[in-house]
Amino acid sequence: MIELRNVWRLYRMGDETINALAGIDLEISQGEFISIVGPSGSGKSTLLNIIGGLDSPTTGTVVVDGQNLSKASDRELSLYRNKKVGFVFQTFNLQPTYTALENVALPLVFAKVPLRKRNEIARDTLETVELAERLGHTPGQLSGGERQRVAIARALVNDPRILLADEPTGNLDSRTSELIVELLQRLSKERGITMLLVTHEMMIAEHANRVIHMLDGRIARSTERK
Amino acid sequence: MTIRDLLRNAFSNLRRRKLRSFLTIFAVVIGAALVSLLVSLGVGAQEFLTAQIRATMPPDVLMVGSNPNAFQIGFGAMGFGGSPEEITDDEGSPYSLAPLTPQEIESVRALEHVERVDPYIMVSADSVRLQNSEKRFRTQLTALPDYLITSKELVAGRYLNDDSQGECIIANQYLESFNFDRAEDALGQEVVIQVGQITSFIGLPTKTKDYTFEIVGVAEKTLSSTQIMISIEDGKEIARFWANEPELYTDEVPPAILQVKVEDSQYADQVAEAVEDLDLGALTSADVLGLVGDIFTIIQAVLSVFGLIALGVASLGIINTLIMAIYERTREIGVMKAVGASQGTVRRLFTTEGAAIGFLGGVIGVAIGYGLGFIINQVSHSTFLADFETFNISVFPWWLIVGVIALSTLIALLAALYPAHRASRLDPIEALRYE
């Protein structure tokens, strides 16, 4: 499903070169729930962004579902992000002026789905995250947990194969965090979505079948569970 | 992203920042209103002049002169714009006209589609007065074939025909000069027209002769405010005295210029070419209108420069507004890219927003220009243009309305290209982290 071969990602910062990723080899199968943990600056987010097609490796190959992302054009990558992956962010990144329904429907706008049809799909998706009664609210009128559920619905709306969550519970209290992770876990199981979850809270990471520990741009160790 | 969604997004973004959108659009409004109003004034003047030319020179009439260069009325011949024209034949000055020969007149008459040939009568009168009055007025005496006389509108009386003798039609403005309250009062009155013979030396006593005409018609008000129309036959007689040439307009001294009526206006150019093949000069109303059109194109271009400058300044406002919008919406752009917007889509989002500003500004601007033009027309009709009911100073043809809206939309779209390019190149990862 996801295959990374000797992936390097270098950043220039003034005179210094930073190895955000330093030779990553990784294989992930369909439907896996993976947590990525490690200290800040260890390359967790960079790894996620490269798998999500938001960033490209300096060297190495990334193949997802048979598609070589390292050689894809902007158009191909944007199509890939639109159809194959969904992103969930720590800061939710909802459009502040859009209603919950409009936020969830946003990926469908770029997929050229007509208004009526995409509102229908977005409403159904908001039901899966149990927010059907909040669809007319703007993010400012929603609680943190509700906002993250809207963001998860947005990530799900195009029926993606992969869901990438970068510290999705970082801005939430522990009880809400628990609920969000359980939701992700349920979705992964029910829909067979491959889930990659970046976190630095071990409590959260425990929910995965595999925990990848990163350090200085490398995979330090990988533990299988259950 | 569909065009519908692009438009929906553009207009909803404009609604988000109402004051800023209003100010940005307002600058476009000023430019569009200026361009449309100024051009509409040019169009109005052009339409008026065109109508005046049509009245004296209908499309089915052409002038024929003995000199092939007789009617060179291009900018070069007028002495401005273009380099001095070379004179390549021995005809000399385009203003010197020898009489046509009877053979030449016959061959013009024999051309296909020519309906009628008349001499173009040149005559000049010193003054006109009412029979029983000593108050004299200036006048422009014009002898015309009947088909040209009947093309004018009368407010009272009847037309002349070619056999009329001692009858005339006076310009509307004479009603006031002669103190007639109603046009009908002038009918049947007699005027005395004094003609002075051309003298070759200024200072010699001038021989004059009085001709008496009965007023049978009063023309509608036109720019020809001193015109008195008489028949061709009367004209010939006066011209012979005026030019001191008793044989003028006979085979002895034929006319130098002919008025040629063709069967239909569609044959005018064809006949003009045939005339030029006879080595004579020809002038159609299309030639004159073409020149007027050229002049007005220049006038309109000059007038619209002010509006275009305003539109140019407005485009700076658009660039500024959109660059501000990029900073404001950096995260939103990042999100859009993360969920599947390509660089092209982001670029289109911003160019559409710019075009929307231009379109709204153009529509409102043209509406304001139209409104101002309407007010100008109303005011002018109730004051100095009271007698020219059919003349509007400001005229908005459909192409002006569509053109100005299209122009402001295009200028705004071009202004949006740079901000759109910048927005499209945002790195999504940095954009998502942007505070």
PDB file of N, CA, C and O in Angstrom, chain A residues 11 49 54-55 74-75 78-79 81-82 87 89 91 93 95-98 106-107 109-110 112-113 115 118 154 158, chain B residues 1-2 5 8-9 16 331-345 348-349 427-429 432-433:
ATOM      1  N   TYR A  11      16.556  20.136   4.533  1.00  0.00           N
ATOM      2  CA  TYR A  11      16.156  21.547   4.531  1.00  0.00           C
ATOM      3  C   TYR A  11      17.391  22.400   4.676  1.00  0.00           C
ATOM      4  O   TYR A  11      18.309  22.036   5.393  1.00  0.00           O
ATOM      5  N   ASN A  49       3.830  14.406   5.938  1.00  0.00           N
ATOM      6  CA  ASN A  49       3.593  15.297   4.800  1.00  0.00           C
ATOM      7  C   ASN A  49       4.044  14.676   3.483  1.00  0.00           C
ATOM      8  O   ASN A  49       3.427  14.896   2.438  1.00  0.00           O
ATOM      9  N   LEU A  54       2.069  16.418   0.400  1.00  0.00           N
ATOM     10  CA  LEU A  54       2.200  17.860   0.612  1.00  0.00           C
ATOM     11  C   LEU A  54       3.651  18.281   0.461  1.00  0.00           C
ATOM     12  O   LEU A  54       3.944  19.452   0.268  1.00  0.00           O
ATOM     13  N   ASP A  55       4.556  17.324   0.602  1.00  0.00           N
ATOM     14  CA  ASP A  55       5.982  17.602   0.539  1.00  0.00           C
ATOM     15  C   ASP A  55       6.600  16.504  -0.330  1.00  0.00           C
ATOM     16  O   ASP A  55       6.001  15.434  -0.490  1.00  0.00           O
ATOM     17  N   ASP A  74       2.532  18.771  -9.848  1.00  0.00           N
ATOM     18  CA  ASP A  74       1.623  19.449  -8.909  1.00  0.00           C
ATOM     19  C   ASP A  74       0.181  19.009  -9.117  1.00  0.00           C
ATOM     20  O   ASP A  74      -0.554  18.778  -8.169  1.00  0.00           O
ATOM     21  N   ARG A  75      -0.193  18.874 -10.382  1.00  0.00           N
ATOM     22  CA  ARG A  75      -1.572  18.465 -10.685  1.00  0.00           C
ATOM     23  C   ARG A  75      -1.865  17.056 -10.173  1.00  0.00           C
ATOM     24  O   ARG A  75      -2.904  16.805  -9.572  1.00  0.00           O
ATOM     25  N   SER A  78      -2.046  17.110  -6.404  1.00  0.00           N
ATOM     26  CA  SER A  78      -3.273  17.701  -5.867  1.00  0.00           C
ATOM     27  C   SER A  78      -4.449  16.739  -6.050  1.00  0.00           C
ATOM     28  O   SER A  78      -5.320  16.632  -5.186  1.00  0.00           O
ATOM     29  N   LEU A  79      -4.437  16.002  -7.135  1.00  0.00           N
ATOM     30  CA  LEU A  79      -5.474  14.998  -7.367  1.00  0.00           C
ATOM     31  C   LEU A  79      -5.360  13.869  -6.335  1.00  0.00           C
ATOM     32  O   LEU A  79      -6.353  13.388  -5.782  1.00  0.00           O
ATOM     33  N   ARG A  81      -4.033  14.126  -3.319  1.00  0.00           N
ATOM     34  CA  ARG A  81      -4.481  14.626  -2.007  1.00  0.00           C
ATOM     35  C   ARG A  81      -6.001  14.704  -1.950  1.00  0.00           C
ATOM     36  O   ARG A  81      -6.616  14.518  -0.922  1.00  0.00           O
ATOM     37  N   ASN A  82      -6.586  14.999  -3.097  1.00  0.00           N
ATOM     38  CA  ASN A  82      -8.039  15.143  -3.141  1.00  0.00           C
ATOM     39  C   ASN A  82      -8.760  13.806  -3.021  1.00  0.00           C
ATOM     40  O   ASN A  82      -9.792  13.708  -2.372  1.00  0.00           O
ATOM     41  N   PHE A  87      -6.435  14.659   5.549  1.00  0.00           N
ATOM     42  CA  PHE A  87      -5.556  15.196   6.593  1.00  0.00           C
ATOM     43  C   PHE A  87      -6.363  15.643   7.806  1.00  0.00           C
ATOM     44  O   PHE A  87      -7.423  16.254   7.658  1.00  0.00           O
ATOM     45  N   PHE A  89      -5.413  17.895  11.353  1.00  0.00           N
ATOM     46  CA  PHE A  89      -4.318  18.675  11.931  1.00  0.00           C
ATOM     47  C   PHE A  89      -4.557  18.956  13.408  1.00  0.00           C
ATOM     48  O   PHE A  89      -5.689  18.941  13.895  1.00  0.00           O
ATOM     49  N   THR A  91      -4.265  21.864  14.808  1.00  0.00           N
ATOM     50  CA  THR A  91      -5.004  23.131  14.965  1.00  0.00           C
ATOM     51  C   THR A  91      -6.287  23.126  14.133  1.00  0.00           C
ATOM     52  O   THR A  91      -6.814  24.177  13.793  1.00  0.00           O
ATOM     53  N   ASN A  93      -7.509  23.550  11.486  1.00  0.00           N
ATOM     54  CA  ASN A  93      -7.460  24.185  10.159  1.00  0.00           C
ATOM     55  C   ASN A  93      -8.788  24.136   9.413  1.00  0.00           C
ATOM     56  O   ASN A  93      -8.871  23.728   8.260  1.00  0.00           O
ATOM     57  N   GLN A  95     -11.905  26.319   7.742  1.00  0.00           N
ATOM     58  CA  GLN A  95     -12.078  27.659   7.179  1.00  0.00           C
ATOM     59  C   GLN A  95     -13.008  28.436   8.115  1.00  0.00           C
ATOM     60  O   GLN A  95     -14.157  28.023   8.324  1.00  0.00           O
ATOM     61  N   PRO A  96     -12.514  29.547   8.701  1.00  0.00           N
ATOM     62  CA  PRO A  96     -13.265  30.213   9.775  1.00  0.00           C
ATOM     63  C   PRO A  96     -14.632  30.755   9.347  1.00  0.00           C
ATOM     64  O   PRO A  96     -15.533  30.853  10.164  1.00  0.00           O
ATOM     65  N   THR A  97     -14.773  31.104   8.063  1.00  0.00           N
ATOM     66  CA  THR A  97     -16.044  31.724   7.652  1.00  0.00           C
ATOM     67  C   THR A  97     -17.033  30.697   7.111  1.00  0.00           C
ATOM     68  O   THR A  97     -18.174  31.032   6.830  1.00  0.00           O
ATOM     69  N   TYR A  98     -16.575  29.454   6.949  1.00  0.00           N
ATOM     70  CA  TYR A  98     -17.461  28.431   6.417  1.00  0.00           C
ATOM     71  C   TYR A  98     -18.247  27.788   7.552  1.00  0.00           C
ATOM     72  O   TYR A  98     -17.766  27.707   8.681  1.00  0.00           O
ATOM     73  N   LEU A 106     -15.634  20.957   1.422  1.00  0.00           N
ATOM     74  CA  LEU A 106     -14.582  21.632   0.650  1.00  0.00           C
ATOM     75  C   LEU A 106     -13.808  20.722  -0.321  1.00  0.00           C
ATOM     76  O   LEU A 106     -13.627  21.081  -1.486  1.00  0.00           O
ATOM     77  N   PRO A 107     -13.374  19.529   0.106  1.00  0.00           N
ATOM     78  CA  PRO A 107     -12.653  18.682  -0.863  1.00  0.00           C
ATOM     79  C   PRO A 107     -13.508  18.330  -2.079  1.00  0.00           C
ATOM     80  O   PRO A 107     -12.988  18.177  -3.181  1.00  0.00           O
ATOM     81  N   VAL A 109     -15.596  20.278  -3.511  1.00  0.00           N
ATOM     82  CA  VAL A 109     -15.581  21.428  -4.423  1.00  0.00           C
ATOM     83  C   VAL A 109     -14.475  21.239  -5.457  1.00  0.00           C
ATOM     84  O   VAL A 109     -14.678  21.440  -6.655  1.00  0.00           O
ATOM     85  N   PHE A 110     -13.293  20.812  -4.966  1.00  0.00           N
ATOM     86  CA  PHE A 110     -12.165  20.639  -5.888  1.00  0.00           C
ATOM     87  C   PHE A 110     -12.324  19.381  -6.731  1.00  0.00           C
ATOM     88  O   PHE A 110     -11.684  19.233  -7.758  1.00  0.00           O
ATOM     89  N   LYS A 112     -15.073  18.811  -8.133  1.00  0.00           N
ATOM     90  CA  LYS A 112     -16.122  19.236  -9.076  1.00  0.00           C
ATOM     91  C   LYS A 112     -17.447  18.532  -8.871  1.00  0.00           C
ATOM     92  O   LYS A 112     -18.170  18.231  -9.822  1.00  0.00           O
ATOM     93  N   VAL A 113     -17.768  18.234  -7.594  1.00  0.00           N
ATOM     94  CA  VAL A 113     -19.078  17.658  -7.289  1.00  0.00           C
ATOM     95  C   VAL A 113     -20.070  18.818  -7.206  1.00  0.00           C
ATOM     96  O   VAL A 113     -19.788  19.821  -6.569  1.00  0.00           O
ATOM     97  N   LEU A 115     -23.124  21.311  -6.127  1.00  0.00           N
ATOM     98  CA  LEU A 115     -23.479  21.792  -4.789  1.00  0.00           C
ATOM     99  C   LEU A 115     -24.437  20.866  -4.038  1.00  0.00           C
ATOM    100  O   LEU A 115     -24.178  20.461  -2.910  1.00  0.00           O
ATOM    101  N   ARG A 118     -22.877  17.531  -3.131  1.00  0.00           N
ATOM    102  CA  ARG A 118     -21.823  17.555  -2.120  1.00  0.00           C
ATOM    103  C   ARG A 118     -22.386  17.898  -0.744  1.00  0.00           C
ATOM    104  O   ARG A 118     -21.876  17.414   0.266  1.00  0.00           O
ATOM    105  N   ARG A 154     -14.228  16.142   7.249  1.00  0.00           N
ATOM    106  CA  ARG A 154     -13.680  16.700   6.017  1.00  0.00           C
ATOM    107  C   ARG A 154     -12.648  15.739   5.410  1.00  0.00           C
ATOM    108  O   ARG A 154     -12.589  15.553   4.192  1.00  0.00           O
ATOM    109  N   ASN A 158     -14.121  12.393   0.995  1.00  0.00           N
ATOM    110  CA  ASN A 158     -13.821  11.873  -0.342  1.00  0.00           C
ATOM    111  C   ASN A 158     -13.552  10.375  -0.330  1.00  0.00           C
ATOM    112  O   ASN A 158     -13.047   9.831  -1.296  1.00  0.00           O
TER     113      ASN A 158
ATOM    114  N   MET B   1     -12.225  22.556  -9.984  1.00  0.00           N
ATOM    115  CA  MET B   1     -13.249  23.453  -9.428  1.00  0.00           C
ATOM    116  C   MET B   1     -14.073  24.022 -10.587  1.00  0.00           C
ATOM    117  O   MET B   1     -13.534  24.501 -11.581  1.00  0.00           O
ATOM    118  N   THR B   2     -15.392  24.005 -10.459  1.00  0.00           N
ATOM    119  CA  THR B   2     -16.226  24.468 -11.560  1.00  0.00           C
ATOM    120  C   THR B   2     -16.288  26.000 -11.572  1.00  0.00           C
ATOM    121  O   THR B   2     -16.013  26.655 -10.568  1.00  0.00           O
ATOM    122  N   ASP B   5     -18.472  27.381  -8.931  1.00  0.00           N
ATOM    123  CA  ASP B   5     -17.897  27.432  -7.590  1.00  0.00           C
ATOM    124  C   ASP B   5     -16.850  28.530  -7.479  1.00  0.00           C
ATOM    125  O   ASP B   5     -16.714  29.159  -6.431  1.00  0.00           O
ATOM    126  N   ARG B   8     -18.873  31.607  -7.032  1.00  0.00           N
ATOM    127  CA  ARG B   8     -19.486  31.605  -5.702  1.00  0.00           C
ATOM    128  C   ARG B   8     -18.442  32.010  -4.666  1.00  0.00           C
ATOM    129  O   ARG B   8     -18.691  32.847  -3.800  1.00  0.00           O
ATOM    130  N   ASN B   9     -17.255  31.413  -4.780  1.00  0.00           N
ATOM    131  CA  ASN B   9     -16.174  31.715  -3.849  1.00  0.00           C
ATOM    132  C   ASN B   9     -15.755  33.179  -3.943  1.00  0.00           C
ATOM    133  O   ASN B   9     -15.575  33.852  -2.933  1.00  0.00           O
ATOM    134  N   ARG B  16     -17.126  39.136   2.493  1.00  0.00           N
ATOM    135  CA  ARG B  16     -16.483  39.025   3.799  1.00  0.00           C
ATOM    136  C   ARG B  16     -15.883  40.333   4.269  1.00  0.00           C
ATOM    137  O   ARG B  16     -15.907  40.657   5.436  1.00  0.00           O
ATOM    138  N   ARG B 331      -3.539  30.545   5.617  1.00  0.00           N
ATOM    139  CA  ARG B 331      -3.915  29.215   6.144  1.00  0.00           C
ATOM    140  C   ARG B 331      -5.005  28.579   5.307  1.00  0.00           C
ATOM    141  O   ARG B 331      -4.981  27.385   5.042  1.00  0.00           O
ATOM    142  N   GLU B 332      -5.985  29.412   4.915  1.00  0.00           N
ATOM    143  CA  GLU B 332      -7.088  28.861   4.124  1.00  0.00           C
ATOM    144  C   GLU B 332      -6.582  28.310   2.794  1.00  0.00           C
ATOM    145  O   GLU B 332      -7.054  27.277   2.320  1.00  0.00           O
ATOM    146  N   ILE B 333      -5.610  29.030   2.211  1.00  0.00           N
ATOM    147  CA  ILE B 333      -5.034  28.547   0.955  1.00  0.00           C
ATOM    148  C   ILE B 333      -4.314  27.224   1.210  1.00  0.00           C
ATOM    149  O   ILE B 333      -4.432  26.270   0.433  1.00  0.00           O
ATOM    150  N   GLY B 334      -3.584  27.155   2.355  1.00  0.00           N
ATOM    151  CA  GLY B 334      -2.911  25.916   2.724  1.00  0.00           C
ATOM    152  C   GLY B 334      -3.897  24.767   2.845  1.00  0.00           C
ATOM    153  O   GLY B 334      -3.665  23.670   2.333  1.00  0.00           O
ATOM    154  N   VAL B 335      -5.019  25.012   3.516  1.00  0.00           N
ATOM    155  CA  VAL B 335      -6.040  23.976   3.683  1.00  0.00           C
ATOM    156  C   VAL B 335      -6.566  23.543   2.320  1.00  0.00           C
ATOM    157  O   VAL B 335      -6.699  22.350   2.027  1.00  0.00           O
ATOM    158  N   MET B 336      -6.847  24.548   1.469  1.00  0.00           N
ATOM    159  CA  MET B 336      -7.367  24.211   0.141  1.00  0.00           C
ATOM    160  C   MET B 336      -6.398  23.310  -0.606  1.00  0.00           C
ATOM    161  O   MET B 336      -6.798  22.337  -1.238  1.00  0.00           O
ATOM    162  N   LYS B 337      -5.108  23.645  -0.510  1.00  0.00           N
ATOM    163  CA  LYS B 337      -4.127  22.802  -1.194  1.00  0.00           C
ATOM    164  C   LYS B 337      -4.100  21.411  -0.572  1.00  0.00           C
ATOM    165  O   LYS B 337      -4.011  20.410  -1.274  1.00  0.00           O
ATOM    166  N   ALA B 338      -4.178  21.339   0.766  1.00  0.00           N
ATOM    167  CA  ALA B 338      -4.116  20.044   1.445  1.00  0.00           C
ATOM    168  C   ALA B 338      -5.286  19.154   1.043  1.00  0.00           C
ATOM    169  O   ALA B 338      -5.140  17.942   0.966  1.00  0.00           O
ATOM    170  N   VAL B 339      -6.438  19.748   0.779  1.00  0.00           N
ATOM    171  CA  VAL B 339      -7.584  18.898   0.433  1.00  0.00           C
ATOM    172  C   VAL B 339      -7.787  18.795  -1.080  1.00  0.00           C
ATOM    173  O   VAL B 339      -8.818  18.311  -1.531  1.00  0.00           O
ATOM    174  N   GLY B 340      -6.806  19.259  -1.863  1.00  0.00           N
ATOM    175  CA  GLY B 340      -6.868  18.925  -3.282  1.00  0.00           C
ATOM    176  C   GLY B 340      -6.876  20.065  -4.275  1.00  0.00           C
ATOM    177  O   GLY B 340      -7.103  19.826  -5.458  1.00  0.00           O
ATOM    178  N   ALA B 341      -6.642  21.319  -3.821  1.00  0.00           N
ATOM    179  CA  ALA B 341      -6.569  22.410  -4.795  1.00  0.00           C
ATOM    180  C   ALA B 341      -5.187  22.433  -5.429  1.00  0.00           C
ATOM    181  O   ALA B 341      -4.187  22.443  -4.722  1.00  0.00           O
ATOM    182  N   SER B 342      -5.121  22.408  -6.752  1.00  0.00           N
ATOM    183  CA  SER B 342      -3.830  22.491  -7.428  1.00  0.00           C
ATOM    184  C   SER B 342      -3.407  23.958  -7.495  1.00  0.00           C
ATOM    185  O   SER B 342      -4.180  24.859  -7.163  1.00  0.00           O
ATOM    186  N   GLN B 343      -2.159  24.174  -7.944  1.00  0.00           N
ATOM    187  CA  GLN B 343      -1.699  25.557  -8.126  1.00  0.00           C
ATOM    188  C   GLN B 343      -2.615  26.299  -9.085  1.00  0.00           C
ATOM    189  O   GLN B 343      -2.945  27.459  -8.885  1.00  0.00           O
ATOM    190  N   GLY B 344      -3.023  25.608 -10.147  1.00  0.00           N
ATOM    191  CA  GLY B 344      -3.914  26.224 -11.132  1.00  0.00           C
ATOM    192  C   GLY B 344      -5.234  26.651 -10.507  1.00  0.00           C
ATOM    193  O   GLY B 344      -5.752  27.729 -10.795  1.00  0.00           O
ATOM    194  N   THR B 345      -5.761  25.805  -9.618  1.00  0.00           N
ATOM    195  CA  THR B 345      -7.038  26.128  -8.982  1.00  0.00           C
ATOM    196  C   THR B 345      -6.903  27.376  -8.109  1.00  0.00           C
ATOM    197  O   THR B 345      -7.742  28.276  -8.156  1.00  0.00           O
ATOM    198  N   ARG B 348      -6.745  30.369 -10.242  1.00  0.00           N
ATOM    199  CA  ARG B 348      -8.069  30.732 -10.770  1.00  0.00           C
ATOM    200  C   ARG B 348      -8.953  31.375  -9.704  1.00  0.00           C
ATOM    201  O   ARG B 348      -9.724  32.281  -9.986  1.00  0.00           O
ATOM    202  N   LEU B 349      -8.816  30.906  -8.444  1.00  0.00           N
ATOM    203  CA  LEU B 349      -9.596  31.507  -7.360  1.00  0.00           C
ATOM    204  C   LEU B 349      -9.330  33.005  -7.290  1.00  0.00           C
ATOM    205  O   LEU B 349     -10.242  33.813  -7.154  1.00  0.00           O
ATOM    206  N   ASP B 427       3.802  27.519  -0.256  1.00  0.00           N
ATOM    207  CA  ASP B 427       4.095  26.154   0.163  1.00  0.00           C
ATOM    208  C   ASP B 427       3.011  25.731   1.148  1.00  0.00           C
ATOM    209  O   ASP B 427       2.817  26.378   2.177  1.00  0.00           O
ATOM    210  N   PRO B 428       2.277  24.653   0.857  1.00  0.00           N
ATOM    211  CA  PRO B 428       1.137  24.308   1.718  1.00  0.00           C
ATOM    212  C   PRO B 428       1.535  24.057   3.170  1.00  0.00           C
ATOM    213  O   PRO B 428       0.789  24.393   4.082  1.00  0.00           O
ATOM    214  N   ILE B 429       2.723  23.471   3.377  1.00  0.00           N
ATOM    215  CA  ILE B 429       3.115  23.154   4.755  1.00  0.00           C
ATOM    216  C   ILE B 429       3.337  24.430   5.559  1.00  0.00           C
ATOM    217  O   ILE B 429       2.845  24.592   6.671  1.00  0.00           O
ATOM    218  N   LEU B 432       0.054  26.209   6.186  1.00  0.00           N
ATOM    219  CA  LEU B 432      -0.762  25.630   7.260  1.00  0.00           C
ATOM    220  C   LEU B 432      -0.231  26.003   8.635  1.00  0.00           C
ATOM    221  O   LEU B 432      -0.959  25.998   9.614  1.00  0.00           O
ATOM    222  N   ARG B 433       1.063  26.323   8.713  1.00  0.00           N
ATOM    223  CA  ARG B 433       1.667  26.691   9.996  1.00  0.00           C
ATOM    224  C   ARG B 433       1.557  28.192  10.259  1.00  0.00           C
ATOM    225  O   ARG B 433       1.871  28.665  11.324  1.00  0.00           O
TER     226      ARG B 433
END
